[in-house]
Coordinates of C-alpha atoms and ligand atoms in Angstrom, one line a residue:
M23 CA -14.7 -12.3 -8.3
H24 CA -13.7 -12.1 -11.9
L25 CA -11.1 -9.3 -12.5
S26 CA -11.7 -7.1 -15.5
E27 CA -8.9 -6.4 -18.0
S28 CA -8.4 -2.8 -16.7
E29 CA -7.8 -4.2 -13.1
L30 CA -5.6 -7.2 -13.7
I31 CA -3.7 -6.0 -16.8
L32 CA -1.9 -8.7 -18.8
N33 CA 0.4 -8.1 -21.8
S34 CA -0.3 -9.8 -25.1
D35 CA 1.9 -12.8 -24.2
G36 CA 0.0 -13.3 -21.0
S37 CA 2.6 -11.7 -18.7
I38 CA 1.7 -9.3 -16.0
Y39 CA 1.6 -5.6 -17.0
H40 CA 4.7 -3.9 -15.4
L41 CA 6.9 -6.8 -14.4
N42 CA 6.5 -8.5 -17.8
L43 CA 6.6 -11.9 -16.1
L44 CA 4.6 -15.1 -16.5
P45 CA 3.6 -17.2 -13.5
E46 CA 6.2 -19.8 -14.2
D47 CA 9.0 -17.2 -14.5
V48 CA 9.3 -16.5 -10.7
A49 CA 10.5 -18.5 -7.8
Q50 CA 8.9 -18.5 -4.4
T51 CA 12.0 -17.0 -2.8
I52 CA 12.5 -13.6 -4.2
I53 CA 15.3 -11.1 -3.6
T54 CA 14.4 -7.5 -4.3
V55 CA 17.0 -4.8 -5.0
G56 CA 16.4 -1.2 -5.9
D57 CA 19.0 -0.8 -8.6
P58 CA 18.5 -2.8 -11.8
D59 CA 22.3 -3.1 -12.1
R60 CA 22.4 -4.9 -8.8
V61 CA 20.4 -7.8 -10.3
P62 CA 23.3 -9.4 -12.2
E63 CA 25.5 -8.7 -9.2
V64 CA 23.3 -11.1 -7.3
S65 CA 22.5 -13.6 -10.1
K66 CA 26.2 -14.0 -11.0
H67 CA 26.4 -16.1 -7.8
F68 CA 23.6 -18.5 -8.9
D69 CA 24.6 -22.0 -10.0
E70 CA 22.6 -21.5 -13.1
I71 CA 20.4 -18.7 -14.5
E72 CA 17.3 -20.0 -16.3
L73 CA 15.6 -16.7 -17.2
K74 CA 16.3 -13.0 -17.7
K75 CA 13.5 -10.6 -18.4
S76 CA 13.0 -6.8 -17.9
K77 CA 10.7 -3.9 -18.5
R78 CA 11.1 -0.3 -17.2
E79 CA 13.1 -0.5 -13.9
F80 CA 11.9 -4.0 -13.3
C81 CA 14.6 -6.5 -14.2
T82 CA 14.3 -10.2 -13.2
H83 CA 16.7 -13.1 -13.2
T84 CA 15.6 -16.5 -12.0
G85 CA 17.9 -19.4 -11.3
H86 CA 19.1 -21.9 -8.7
I87 CA 21.4 -21.8 -5.7
G88 CA 22.1 -25.4 -4.9
K89 CA 18.6 -27.0 -5.0
K90 CA 16.8 -23.8 -4.2
R91 CA 15.0 -21.8 -7.0
V92 CA 15.5 -18.1 -6.4
S93 CA 14.5 -14.9 -8.3
V94 CA 16.1 -11.5 -8.0
I95 CA 14.1 -8.5 -9.2
S96 CA 14.8 -4.8 -9.2
T97 CA 12.1 -2.5 -7.8
G98 CA 13.6 0.9 -8.7
I99 CA 13.3 3.5 -5.9
G100 CA 10.4 4.0 -3.6
T101 CA 7.2 2.5 -2.2
D102 CA 5.2 3.6 -5.2
N103 CA 7.1 0.9 -7.1
I104 CA 6.8 -1.5 -4.1
D105 CA 3.0 -1.3 -4.5
I106 CA 3.4 -2.5 -8.1
V107 CA 6.0 -5.2 -7.5
L108 CA 4.3 -6.7 -4.5
N109 CA 0.8 -6.7 -6.0
E110 CA 2.1 -8.2 -9.3
L111 CA 4.3 -10.8 -7.7
D112 CA 1.4 -11.9 -5.5
A113 CA -0.9 -12.0 -8.6
L114 CA 1.6 -14.3 -10.4
F115 CA 1.1 -16.9 -7.7
N116 CA -2.4 -16.3 -6.2
I117 CA -4.5 -15.2 -9.2
D118 CA -5.5 -17.7 -11.9
F119 CA -4.7 -15.7 -15.1
E120 CA -7.1 -18.0 -17.1
S121 CA -10.2 -17.3 -15.1
K122 CA -8.9 -14.0 -13.6
T123 CA -10.0 -15.1 -10.2
E124 CA -8.3 -15.5 -6.8
R125 CA -6.9 -19.0 -6.2
N126 CA -8.4 -20.8 -3.2
Q127 CA -5.0 -22.3 -2.3
K128 CA -2.6 -19.4 -1.6
T129 CA 1.2 -19.6 -2.1
E130 CA 3.3 -17.8 0.6
L131 CA 6.5 -16.2 -0.8
N132 CA 9.8 -15.3 0.9
I133 CA 10.6 -11.7 -0.1
I134 CA 14.1 -10.5 1.0
R135 CA 15.2 -7.0 0.2
I136 CA 19.0 -6.3 -0.3
G137 CA 19.1 -2.5 -0.1
T138 CA 21.3 0.4 0.8
S139 CA 20.6 2.8 3.6
G140 CA 21.9 5.6 5.8
S141 CA 22.4 5.1 9.5
I142 CA 21.3 8.0 11.8
Q143 CA 23.1 6.8 14.9
K144 CA 26.9 7.4 15.5
D145 CA 27.5 3.8 16.7
I146 CA 26.1 2.2 13.5
P147 CA 29.1 2.9 11.2
V148 CA 29.2 2.8 7.4
D149 CA 29.7 -0.7 6.0
S150 CA 27.5 -2.3 8.7
V151 CA 24.8 -4.8 7.8
L152 CA 21.5 -3.9 9.4
I153 CA 18.4 -6.0 9.4
S154 CA 15.1 -4.1 9.9
E155 CA 13.3 -5.6 12.8
V156 CA 10.6 -2.8 12.6
A157 CA 9.9 -0.4 9.8
I158 CA 8.0 2.8 10.1
G159 CA 6.4 4.2 7.0
L160 CA 6.0 8.0 6.6
E161 CA 5.2 7.9 2.9
G162 CA 1.6 6.7 3.3
L163 CA 1.4 3.6 1.1
L164 CA -0.3 1.4 3.7
H165 CA -3.0 4.0 4.4
F166 CA -4.5 2.9 1.1
Y167 CA -5.1 -0.6 2.3
K168 CA -7.0 -2.2 5.2
F169 CA -4.2 -3.0 7.5
S170 CA -4.4 -3.9 11.2
Q171 CA -1.6 -3.2 13.6
S172 CA -0.8 -5.0 16.9
P173 CA -1.0 -3.0 20.2
F174 CA 2.8 -2.7 20.0
Q175 CA 2.6 -1.2 16.5
I176 CA -0.2 1.2 17.5
N177 CA 1.7 2.4 20.6
L178 CA 4.8 3.1 18.5
Q179 CA 2.7 4.8 15.9
E180 CA 1.0 7.0 18.5
S181 CA 4.2 7.7 20.4
L182 CA 6.0 8.9 17.2
T183 CA 3.1 11.0 16.0
Q184 CA 2.8 12.8 19.3
Y185 CA 6.6 13.2 19.7
L186 CA 6.9 14.9 16.4
N187 CA 3.6 16.8 16.6
W188 CA 2.9 15.6 13.2
S189 CA -0.9 15.6 13.2
S190 CA -0.5 19.4 12.4
N191 CA 1.5 18.5 9.2
N192 CA -0.9 15.7 8.1
I193 CA 1.8 13.1 8.2
S194 CA 0.7 9.9 9.7
P195 CA 3.2 7.1 10.3
Y196 CA 2.4 3.4 10.1
V197 CA 4.3 0.6 11.8
T198 CA 5.3 -2.7 10.2
I199 CA 7.5 -5.6 11.4
G200 CA 9.8 -8.1 9.8
N201 CA 8.8 -11.7 9.6
D202 CA 9.9 -13.6 12.8
Y203 CA 11.1 -16.7 11.0
L204 CA 13.3 -14.8 8.6
L205 CA 14.6 -12.5 11.3
N206 CA 15.7 -15.6 13.3
E207 CA 17.3 -17.2 10.2
F208 CA 19.2 -14.1 9.0
T209 CA 20.4 -12.6 12.3
S210 CA 23.9 -13.4 13.4
S211 CA 27.0 -11.7 15.0
Q212 CA 27.6 -10.1 11.6
T213 CA 24.4 -8.2 11.6
K214 CA 22.8 -5.4 13.6
A215 CA 19.0 -5.2 14.2
G216 CA 17.2 -1.9 13.9
Y217 CA 14.1 0.3 13.5
T218 CA 14.1 1.6 9.9
V219 CA 12.2 4.7 8.8
T220 CA 10.9 4.6 5.2
N221 CA 10.1 7.8 3.5
A222 CA 9.0 9.2 0.1
G223 CA 12.2 11.0 -0.9
F224 CA 16.0 11.1 -0.4
Y225 CA 16.5 14.8 0.4
G226 CA 13.8 16.7 2.4
P227 CA 12.0 13.5 3.5
Q228 CA 15.2 12.2 5.0
G229 CA 16.2 15.5 6.5
R230 CA 18.8 16.4 3.9
R231 CA 19.1 20.1 3.2
I232 CA 20.7 21.1 -0.1
R233 CA 19.0 24.3 -1.0
L234 CA 15.3 24.0 0.1
S235 CA 14.0 24.7 3.6
P236 CA 12.2 21.9 5.4
T237 CA 8.7 22.3 6.8
L238 CA 9.5 20.1 9.8
N239 CA 12.1 21.9 12.0
D240 CA 14.9 19.6 13.3
F241 CA 13.2 16.6 11.7
F242 CA 16.5 14.7 11.4
E243 CA 17.7 15.5 15.0
K244 CA 14.2 14.6 16.3
L245 CA 14.3 11.2 14.6
R246 CA 17.7 10.6 16.0
A247 CA 16.7 11.4 19.5
F248 CA 13.4 9.5 19.5
R249 CA 13.1 6.6 22.0
F250 CA 10.4 4.0 22.3
Q251 CA 10.7 1.4 25.1
N252 CA 14.5 1.7 24.9
N253 CA 14.4 1.3 21.1
R254 CA 15.6 4.0 18.7
I255 CA 15.4 4.7 15.0
T256 CA 18.5 3.4 13.4
N257 CA 18.4 4.1 9.6
L258 CA 16.5 5.8 6.8
E259 CA 15.6 4.4 3.3
M260 CA 12.7 4.3 0.9
E261 CA 11.2 0.8 0.6
T262 CA 11.2 -1.4 3.7
A263 CA 7.9 -0.3 5.4
G264 CA 6.1 -0.7 2.1
I265 CA 7.5 -4.2 1.6
Y266 CA 6.8 -5.3 5.2
G267 CA 3.3 -3.9 5.1
M268 CA 2.3 -5.2 1.7
A269 CA 3.9 -8.6 2.4
H270 CA 2.0 -8.9 5.7
I271 CA -1.5 -8.1 4.2
L272 CA -0.9 -10.3 1.2
G273 CA 0.2 -13.2 3.4
H274 CA 4.0 -13.4 2.6
K275 CA 7.1 -13.4 4.7
A276 CA 9.5 -10.4 4.2
L277 CA 12.8 -9.2 5.5
S278 CA 15.0 -6.2 4.7
I279 CA 18.7 -6.3 4.9
N280 CA 20.5 -3.0 4.6
A281 CA 24.1 -2.2 3.5
I282 CA 24.8 0.9 5.5
L283 CA 26.5 3.2 3.1
A284 CA 26.1 6.6 4.8
N285 CA 26.3 7.7 8.4
R286 CA 24.2 10.8 8.7
A287 CA 25.2 11.5 12.3
T288 CA 28.9 11.7 11.5
G289 CA 28.6 12.9 7.9
N290 CA 30.6 9.9 6.5
F291 CA 30.0 7.9 3.3
S292 CA 31.4 4.4 2.7
K293 CA 34.8 4.3 0.9
K294 CA 34.0 0.9 -0.5
P295 CA 30.2 0.8 -1.2
Q296 CA 30.4 -2.0 -3.9
K297 CA 32.4 -4.2 -1.5
T298 CA 29.9 -3.7 1.3
I299 CA 26.9 -4.5 -1.0
E300 CA 28.8 -7.6 -2.2
K301 CA 29.2 -8.6 1.4
V302 CA 25.5 -8.3 2.0
I303 CA 24.7 -10.2 -1.2
M304 CA 27.0 -13.1 -0.3
Y305 CA 25.6 -13.2 3.3
T306 CA 22.0 -13.2 2.1
L307 CA 22.6 -15.9 -0.5
E308 CA 24.2 -18.2 2.0
K309 CA 21.3 -17.7 4.4
I310 CA 18.7 -18.3 1.6
E311 CA 20.4 -21.6 0.7
G312 CA 19.9 -22.8 4.3
L313 CA 16.2 -21.8 4.5
S314 CA 13.9 -24.8 5.0
S315 CA 10.8 -23.1 3.6
Ligands
R1P19 C1 18.3 5.9 -2.7 O1 19.6 6.1 -3.2 C2 17.9 4.5 -2.9 O2 18.8 3.6 -2.2 C3 18.2 2.9 -1.2 C4 16.9 3.7 -0.9 O3 16.0 3.0 -0.2 C5 16.5 4.2 -2.3 O4 15.8 3.2 -3.0 O5 17.9 1.6 -1.5 P1 18.4 0.7 -2.8 O6 19.9 0.8 -2.8 O7 17.9 -0.7 -2.5 O8 17.7 1.3 -4.0

């Protein structure tokens, strides 16, 4: 199917609309970060940087670590941006911009998020490194795409909906999972594994109360106490379920690595957030260098 210029929007130099990138600008292994200022914090460790481009909150650096070509791109905050970043990254590889048609031969990307997050369990302290094994989306992005879930995912989705009695609030969770290969490669004694909840905001949607009253009573306490087959929700943030879900339906591998900066159960915030983020960056780059695909 030929895509019209209103559906696949290209800039005058042929780059894709929001990311401002040409197909040759991006590596097949891509690190995503929320904060544009975190992009140079990652790329300063590259052996060489071949490209720097940006537009809006989307800043990209591409270079090499050893022999591996890697890109780091900022997504800004939230799964509304993840929709843009994942669709446009995929198009750069899997749509022919000349004919504006889908390529027969697809390219599978490695997409690795280095993000920050708040733990909701007392025993996952600030400055931990947590890899999202499962991510539950409450913000709704994946409901706009055809997306099939495994029996495990459906059971977890139904169990959480029932537990929180959410049907009455019209909130419907979706359940996504990290890529098995990347989970294996990145997990070590330095990391914890967890179930991450992704939501559409930082305050009310994560159970924070500054001045406004929440519609969902005890939302935070209930998330903390939820159990599914001996698993519990470990942390809250704003992108992972969108990344996992979009990567899965587009045919890419994805993993989310979280620097835990806040502990919402104890009320603590990290005293050394930059150091902890740097630890996660170094850990991730080392693992990426060792990836065989
Ligand atoms: C909120 O402060 C932001 O920080 C977390 C949340 O997911 C949200 O994007 O991640 P990043 O540090 O990767 O942006």
